[in-house]
Amino acid sequence: MSRRTRLLRFGALLVFCGALGCSRSPPNRESKSAASNAAPVTQPLAVVPPVYGTPTLYEGAIHVPAAAPKPAMDDALAALEKMTGHAFTVTEGPADSGIVLVRTADVASLLPGEVDALAGKGPEAFLIRSSDPKTLRIVASADAGLTNGLYFFVRELGVRWLLPADDWTVIPARSDIGLKIDRVVTPAFLMRWFAGTGGFGSPSPVDPKMSMRGRWDTWKRRNGFGGQYILGGHTGETFALQYRAVLEAHPEYLALVGGKRVKWSIAARLCVSNPAAVKLYVDDRIAFMKRTNSGIVSVEPGDQPGHCDCERCKAIGKGTESDQVFYLANQVAKAVAKELPGHGVSLLAYSAHAAPPNIPLEPNMYVMVAPEAYQHTGMSPLKLITAWRKRVEHLSVYTYWSLAEWLYDVPSFDWRDIPVDRARSYHAAGVEGLSLETSFGSGAMGLGLYLASRLLWDPSEDPAAIATDFLSNAFGAGAPAMRRLEERWATHFTLTPYELGASYADLAEAQAAAKGDAAALRRIADMQTYLHYLRLWYEYQGTGGTPGIGLRRERALGVIVWLYRNYDRAMVSSFRIKSLIVDRREHDATLKSEFDEHNYASAGWAAATKPVSSAELAQLMQDGARAYPPIRIDTRDYSPKLVMPKTPLPAQAPEASRRLVLAGAMDFEQEVLPGRPFEVEITVNKSIFDSFDQVTITNPAGEDVHTEAVPADGGSHTVRFDTAPGRYRCHVEDQKATFVIRAPAGTPWVMSNLVSTDLSPRVYFWVPSGVHQVAMYAPSVLPVELFDGDGHAVPSAGLGLISVPVPKGQDGRVWSFRGYKSWVPIRAFSVPQVFALSPDALLVPEDAAN
């Protein structure tokens, strides 16, 4: 089955990264403690044949231009001295040998061809060349390029900043640092940025100097995150607050909705055809740019939909929300081009203004489209990106990777597929920037973000090789067990006793294999603290009862204390998870006061600041392994190629008493039989989020042959057209409206991703011959009913992990389940991830056909 991960749609809108208005990178907030907390761990001496025949240290000298980029210089110098055991001298000015850093503006220091090699490559590009044992040159047009060149150089020598915690820096011991290289390096993406939702809160007893923020910023810099610009998010709320008095005094400045001017609020939109309102907004944005020396200013409105119904506004383009939002952006862009040539404006293509407008756009506009969530165009992510790329030169993507809000730092991110797929597909589509909203929890996201840091520079890099390098550097001889754990977490993770048992076993194996490797053991210990968090979270979220009372409160408190006791390890986004527990799940004012960041004497901090000893952690791992012993699950992978069963399957009409209500972007495969059309019946429920669902049909050759917008009106609509026989794919792009879809009886028709927002009717699946266990993860709100090939009920837990034996004669049969309801997809372990609404509609994997 395919490993491609599809993003889930969730019910609540998420506020973007805040009212950022400046395009420049945030100032370097690295404190002295943050700069030194990534203690370098020296690996055994690397046996590397000298590239020049004899070892070279480039004369132990570094020559830099005036005011060279200090953070990168400090990091490179420390790494070189640590790996070689040799003290390097650093001098300003040109030189003919040593490690020489040169800006292209220093004409006297340049060699022939260096300026031409970097021409048009931008400020982040660099030239790195070494023509002899004495000299290595790093040349760039700006300090950003010199910074990137320094980090590239030491990374080529084996330096790794794997995660933003003390023991995850690797510096190999080397007697030779020679490179034979002559290369210009440029980033594939001009913006490469991420932020964890919720941030780090305020100074607290566990982080009084906010060093964790500095550590993540430092880790980003060392691994190549950043870019030529950083685009801001919503600024409309800030504008509304700043000009509240003016807007209340001039209600005509605000949008007309339903025949009345809206009242002031931080989300209120302007009447964009009102010249005075537009001037107020334009003047504010210009003043902001001049005050902050911004290169690009955000003109993104507040994070609520809404547009003006007055006749003049409706006459802009076709009067859509996109037309009005981008019309106002155009007015700012024109003023910026006139007053501040070379500068630009930015805004999101998101929510109700995700679609390209029906008006021309100014050339200095930077658009950041959110294609994978919170867009209501009916277009697939790649089609929306393609539509925008035709309209603007500067296009970036804003996307969501495993937010703490959604998943509480539980593993969910497929690091094997998503970073490489997004980097390659976005780059091929002409996207020049990527901004990720994610988690500051490296247990769930560390490896994925590390892979992204490399692939956003060069999408052609081999992600498997990067992952292997990461795991072997991090865990030494324990890497094979850790790879098994990380790969299972990426593709099959389910927070169940099965997963906990497998994870305890993997970490115990890794620890035993790494015996004697102190650095690897410390990193494995970090992963053990993360696993204990997963155990605590599993037990807490499975506890019923009233919030803030009894065992539920006790377990909530246990999670929070553990988060803060291990705060320094950066495995979990501790502040954000604590906030979500207190404010969203428990609504417990007492619990909140116990961890008051502004009162260091609050009752909770005494336990939360107690360090975790090695002995305590070892005992917790033993306890966990006893509480969650390994459970045998027959996990199998099947061919993604589906075929008609060799033996016809029994026919059975779908249950009329229940409908399968689906949600999100979903794909279906349908076999069009000779003499029959392609046909499906679809009902899209009425929704405030969607006006329609887009249905796209792809033929066996991979060509889109039919597209149709099905209105979200609650009515039944038939998508039908005559075509040649063969296997067709039907893609429904749904944005939380939810929908019901059916194919005609007797038509082979299946789905692989099942999210059911209501109790499902019977859903059928194939148990291949030779399978002795039906194992699947069904996190339904109520236990599902399971039925064997004869339609008899099969006793099972029915909730969470389902694992039942297959009796003799029941393999090579169609089984079924009923009553599944969850926004989380059901996941099959031992049987094919292929589902149908009647047994005769099933298609089966080619390697599992009867």
PDB file of N, CA, C and O in Angstrom, residues 490-521:
ATOM      1  N   ALA A 490       6.737   6.401  11.949  1.00  0.00           N
ATOM      2  CA  ALA A 490       6.420   7.220  10.775  1.00  0.00           C
ATOM      3  C   ALA A 490       5.219   6.680  10.007  1.00  0.00           C
ATOM      4  O   ALA A 490       4.463   7.453   9.408  1.00  0.00           O
ATOM      5  N   THR A 491       5.027   5.372  10.016  1.00  0.00           N
ATOM      6  CA  THR A 491       4.024   4.801   9.113  1.00  0.00           C
ATOM      7  C   THR A 491       2.934   4.000   9.807  1.00  0.00           C
ATOM      8  O   THR A 491       1.855   3.816   9.243  1.00  0.00           O
ATOM      9  N   HIS A 492       3.202   3.483  11.003  1.00  0.00           N
ATOM     10  CA  HIS A 492       2.222   2.603  11.645  1.00  0.00           C
ATOM     11  C   HIS A 492       1.933   2.986  13.082  1.00  0.00           C
ATOM     12  O   HIS A 492       1.397   2.175  13.834  1.00  0.00           O
ATOM     13  N   PHE A 493       2.286   4.198  13.504  1.00  0.00           N
ATOM     14  CA  PHE A 493       2.148   4.508  14.926  1.00  0.00           C
ATOM     15  C   PHE A 493       0.678   4.559  15.338  1.00  0.00           C
ATOM     16  O   PHE A 493      -0.151   5.202  14.695  1.00  0.00           O
ATOM     17  N   THR A 494       0.394   3.879  16.421  1.00  0.00           N
ATOM     18  CA  THR A 494      -0.912   3.957  17.068  1.00  0.00           C
ATOM     19  C   THR A 494      -0.656   3.972  18.561  1.00  0.00           C
ATOM     20  O   THR A 494       0.108   3.139  19.060  1.00  0.00           O
ATOM     21  N   LEU A 495      -1.233   4.900  19.269  1.00  0.00           N
ATOM     22  CA  LEU A 495      -0.983   4.997  20.709  1.00  0.00           C
ATOM     23  C   LEU A 495      -1.833   3.941  21.416  1.00  0.00           C
ATOM     24  O   LEU A 495      -2.932   4.204  21.899  1.00  0.00           O
ATOM     25  N   THR A 496      -1.283   2.735  21.457  1.00  0.00           N
ATOM     26  CA  THR A 496      -1.951   1.571  22.015  1.00  0.00           C
ATOM     27  C   THR A 496      -0.944   0.777  22.837  1.00  0.00           C
ATOM     28  O   THR A 496       0.272   1.000  22.723  1.00  0.00           O
ATOM     29  N   PRO A 497      -1.400  -0.184  23.654  1.00  0.00           N
ATOM     30  CA  PRO A 497      -0.451  -1.057  24.345  1.00  0.00           C
ATOM     31  C   PRO A 497       0.499  -1.772  23.391  1.00  0.00           C
ATOM     32  O   PRO A 497       1.656  -2.030  23.731  1.00  0.00           O
ATOM     33  N   TYR A 498       0.024  -2.082  22.186  1.00  0.00           N
ATOM     34  CA  TYR A 498       0.908  -2.716  21.196  1.00  0.00           C
ATOM     35  C   TYR A 498       2.097  -1.830  20.888  1.00  0.00           C
ATOM     36  O   TYR A 498       3.251  -2.260  20.916  1.00  0.00           O
ATOM     37  N   GLU A 499       1.829  -0.557  20.578  1.00  0.00           N
ATOM     38  CA  GLU A 499       2.927   0.346  20.226  1.00  0.00           C
ATOM     39  C   GLU A 499       3.836   0.612  21.412  1.00  0.00           C
ATOM     40  O   GLU A 499       5.065   0.658  21.271  1.00  0.00           O
ATOM     41  N   LEU A 500       3.264   0.824  22.569  1.00  0.00           N
ATOM     42  CA  LEU A 500       4.095   1.050  23.746  1.00  0.00           C
ATOM     43  C   LEU A 500       4.998  -0.156  24.005  1.00  0.00           C
ATOM     44  O   LEU A 500       6.199  -0.009  24.268  1.00  0.00           O
ATOM     45  N   GLY A 501       4.452  -1.357  23.915  1.00  0.00           N
ATOM     46  CA  GLY A 501       5.264  -2.547  24.130  1.00  0.00           C
ATOM     47  C   GLY A 501       6.386  -2.670  23.125  1.00  0.00           C
ATOM     48  O   GLY A 501       7.534  -2.983  23.483  1.00  0.00           O
ATOM     49  N   ALA A 502       6.086  -2.417  21.845  1.00  0.00           N
ATOM     50  CA  ALA A 502       7.119  -2.493  20.814  1.00  0.00           C
ATOM     51  C   ALA A 502       8.194  -1.435  21.028  1.00  0.00           C
ATOM     52  O   ALA A 502       9.386  -1.684  20.815  1.00  0.00           O
ATOM     53  N   SER A 503       7.795  -0.248  21.468  1.00  0.00           N
ATOM     54  CA  SER A 503       8.751   0.845  21.658  1.00  0.00           C
ATOM     55  C   SER A 503       9.660   0.587  22.854  1.00  0.00           C
ATOM     56  O   SER A 503      10.864   0.859  22.796  1.00  0.00           O
ATOM     57  N   TYR A 504       9.101   0.064  23.963  1.00  0.00           N
ATOM     58  CA  TYR A 504       9.958  -0.297  25.094  1.00  0.00           C
ATOM     59  C   TYR A 504      10.986  -1.346  24.668  1.00  0.00           C
ATOM     60  O   TYR A 504      12.161  -1.280  25.051  1.00  0.00           O
ATOM     61  N   ALA A 505      10.564  -2.323  23.876  1.00  0.00           N
ATOM     62  CA  ALA A 505      11.482  -3.360  23.427  1.00  0.00           C
ATOM     63  C   ALA A 505      12.561  -2.794  22.518  1.00  0.00           C
ATOM     64  O   ALA A 505      13.746  -3.149  22.634  1.00  0.00           O
ATOM     65  N   ASP A 506      12.189  -1.900  21.597  1.00  0.00           N
ATOM     66  CA  ASP A 506      13.170  -1.306  20.690  1.00  0.00           C
ATOM     67  C   ASP A 506      14.216  -0.492  21.447  1.00  0.00           C
ATOM     68  O   ASP A 506      15.420  -0.572  21.166  1.00  0.00           O
ATOM     69  N   LEU A 507      13.774   0.319  22.399  1.00  0.00           N
ATOM     70  CA  LEU A 507      14.711   1.150  23.143  1.00  0.00           C
ATOM     71  C   LEU A 507      15.615   0.305  24.034  1.00  0.00           C
ATOM     72  O   LEU A 507      16.804   0.620  24.212  1.00  0.00           O
ATOM     73  N   ALA A 508      15.077  -0.757  24.586  1.00  0.00           N
ATOM     74  CA  ALA A 508      15.921  -1.650  25.385  1.00  0.00           C
ATOM     75  C   ALA A 508      16.982  -2.305  24.506  1.00  0.00           C
ATOM     76  O   ALA A 508      18.154  -2.429  24.897  1.00  0.00           O
ATOM     77  N   GLU A 509      16.599  -2.718  23.303  1.00  0.00           N
ATOM     78  CA  GLU A 509      17.561  -3.310  22.368  1.00  0.00           C
ATOM     79  C   GLU A 509      18.622  -2.297  21.956  1.00  0.00           C
ATOM     80  O   GLU A 509      19.818  -2.617  21.894  1.00  0.00           O
ATOM     81  N   ALA A 510      18.195  -1.070  21.665  1.00  0.00           N
ATOM     82  CA  ALA A 510      19.160  -0.031  21.278  1.00  0.00           C
ATOM     83  C   ALA A 510      20.130   0.258  22.414  1.00  0.00           C
ATOM     84  O   ALA A 510      21.339   0.425  22.195  1.00  0.00           O
ATOM     85  N   GLN A 511      19.622   0.316  23.624  1.00  0.00           N
ATOM     86  CA  GLN A 511      20.474   0.600  24.779  1.00  0.00           C
ATOM     87  C   GLN A 511      21.500  -0.517  24.983  1.00  0.00           C
ATOM     88  O   GLN A 511      22.679  -0.245  25.259  1.00  0.00           O
ATOM     89  N   ALA A 512      21.084  -1.750  24.843  1.00  0.00           N
ATOM     90  CA  ALA A 512      22.020  -2.863  25.003  1.00  0.00           C
ATOM     91  C   ALA A 512      23.081  -2.857  23.909  1.00  0.00           C
ATOM     92  O   ALA A 512      24.265  -3.105  24.172  1.00  0.00           O
ATOM     93  N   ALA A 513      22.660  -2.551  22.681  1.00  0.00           N
ATOM     94  CA  ALA A 513      23.611  -2.551  21.567  1.00  0.00           C
ATOM     95  C   ALA A 513      24.633  -1.431  21.691  1.00  0.00           C
ATOM     96  O   ALA A 513      25.789  -1.569  21.262  1.00  0.00           O
ATOM     97  N   ALA A 514      24.236  -0.304  22.271  1.00  0.00           N
ATOM     98  CA  ALA A 514      25.113   0.868  22.372  1.00  0.00           C
ATOM     99  C   ALA A 514      25.943   0.871  23.651  1.00  0.00           C
ATOM    100  O   ALA A 514      26.580   1.878  23.977  1.00  0.00           O
ATOM    101  N   LYS A 515      25.946  -0.221  24.372  1.00  0.00           N
ATOM    102  CA  LYS A 515      26.682  -0.289  25.632  1.00  0.00           C
ATOM    103  C   LYS A 515      28.136   0.139  25.434  1.00  0.00           C
ATOM    104  O   LYS A 515      28.813  -0.332  24.527  1.00  0.00           O
ATOM    105  N   GLY A 516      28.609   1.034  26.280  1.00  0.00           N
ATOM    106  CA  GLY A 516      29.969   1.549  26.170  1.00  0.00           C
ATOM    107  C   GLY A 516      30.083   2.821  25.362  1.00  0.00           C
ATOM    108  O   GLY A 516      31.120   3.495  25.405  1.00  0.00           O
ATOM    109  N   ASP A 517      29.046   3.194  24.611  1.00  0.00           N
ATOM    110  CA  ASP A 517      29.033   4.430  23.825  1.00  0.00           C
ATOM    111  C   ASP A 517      28.244   5.468  24.618  1.00  0.00           C
ATOM    112  O   ASP A 517      27.018   5.563  24.504  1.00  0.00           O
ATOM    113  N   ALA A 518      28.953   6.247  25.425  1.00  0.00           N
ATOM    114  CA  ALA A 518      28.288   7.151  26.357  1.00  0.00           C
ATOM    115  C   ALA A 518      27.411   8.169  25.643  1.00  0.00           C
ATOM    116  O   ALA A 518      26.319   8.499  26.115  1.00  0.00           O
ATOM    117  N   ALA A 519      27.883   8.697  24.503  1.00  0.00           N
ATOM    118  CA  ALA A 519      27.117   9.717  23.784  1.00  0.00           C
ATOM    119  C   ALA A 519      25.811   9.133  23.246  1.00  0.00           C
ATOM    120  O   ALA A 519      24.736   9.731  23.377  1.00  0.00           O
ATOM    121  N   ALA A 520      25.889   7.943  22.634  1.00  0.00           N
ATOM    122  CA  ALA A 520      24.676   7.308  22.105  1.00  0.00           C
ATOM    123  C   ALA A 520      23.712   6.976  23.231  1.00  0.00           C
ATOM    124  O   ALA A 520      22.494   7.132  23.086  1.00  0.00           O
ATOM    125  N   LEU A 521      24.225   6.539  24.362  1.00  0.00           N
ATOM    126  CA  LEU A 521      23.364   6.191  25.486  1.00  0.00           C
ATOM    127  C   LEU A 521      22.638   7.413  26.028  1.00  0.00           C
ATOM    128  O   LEU A 521      21.481   7.317  26.463  1.00  0.00           O
TER     129      LEU A 521
END
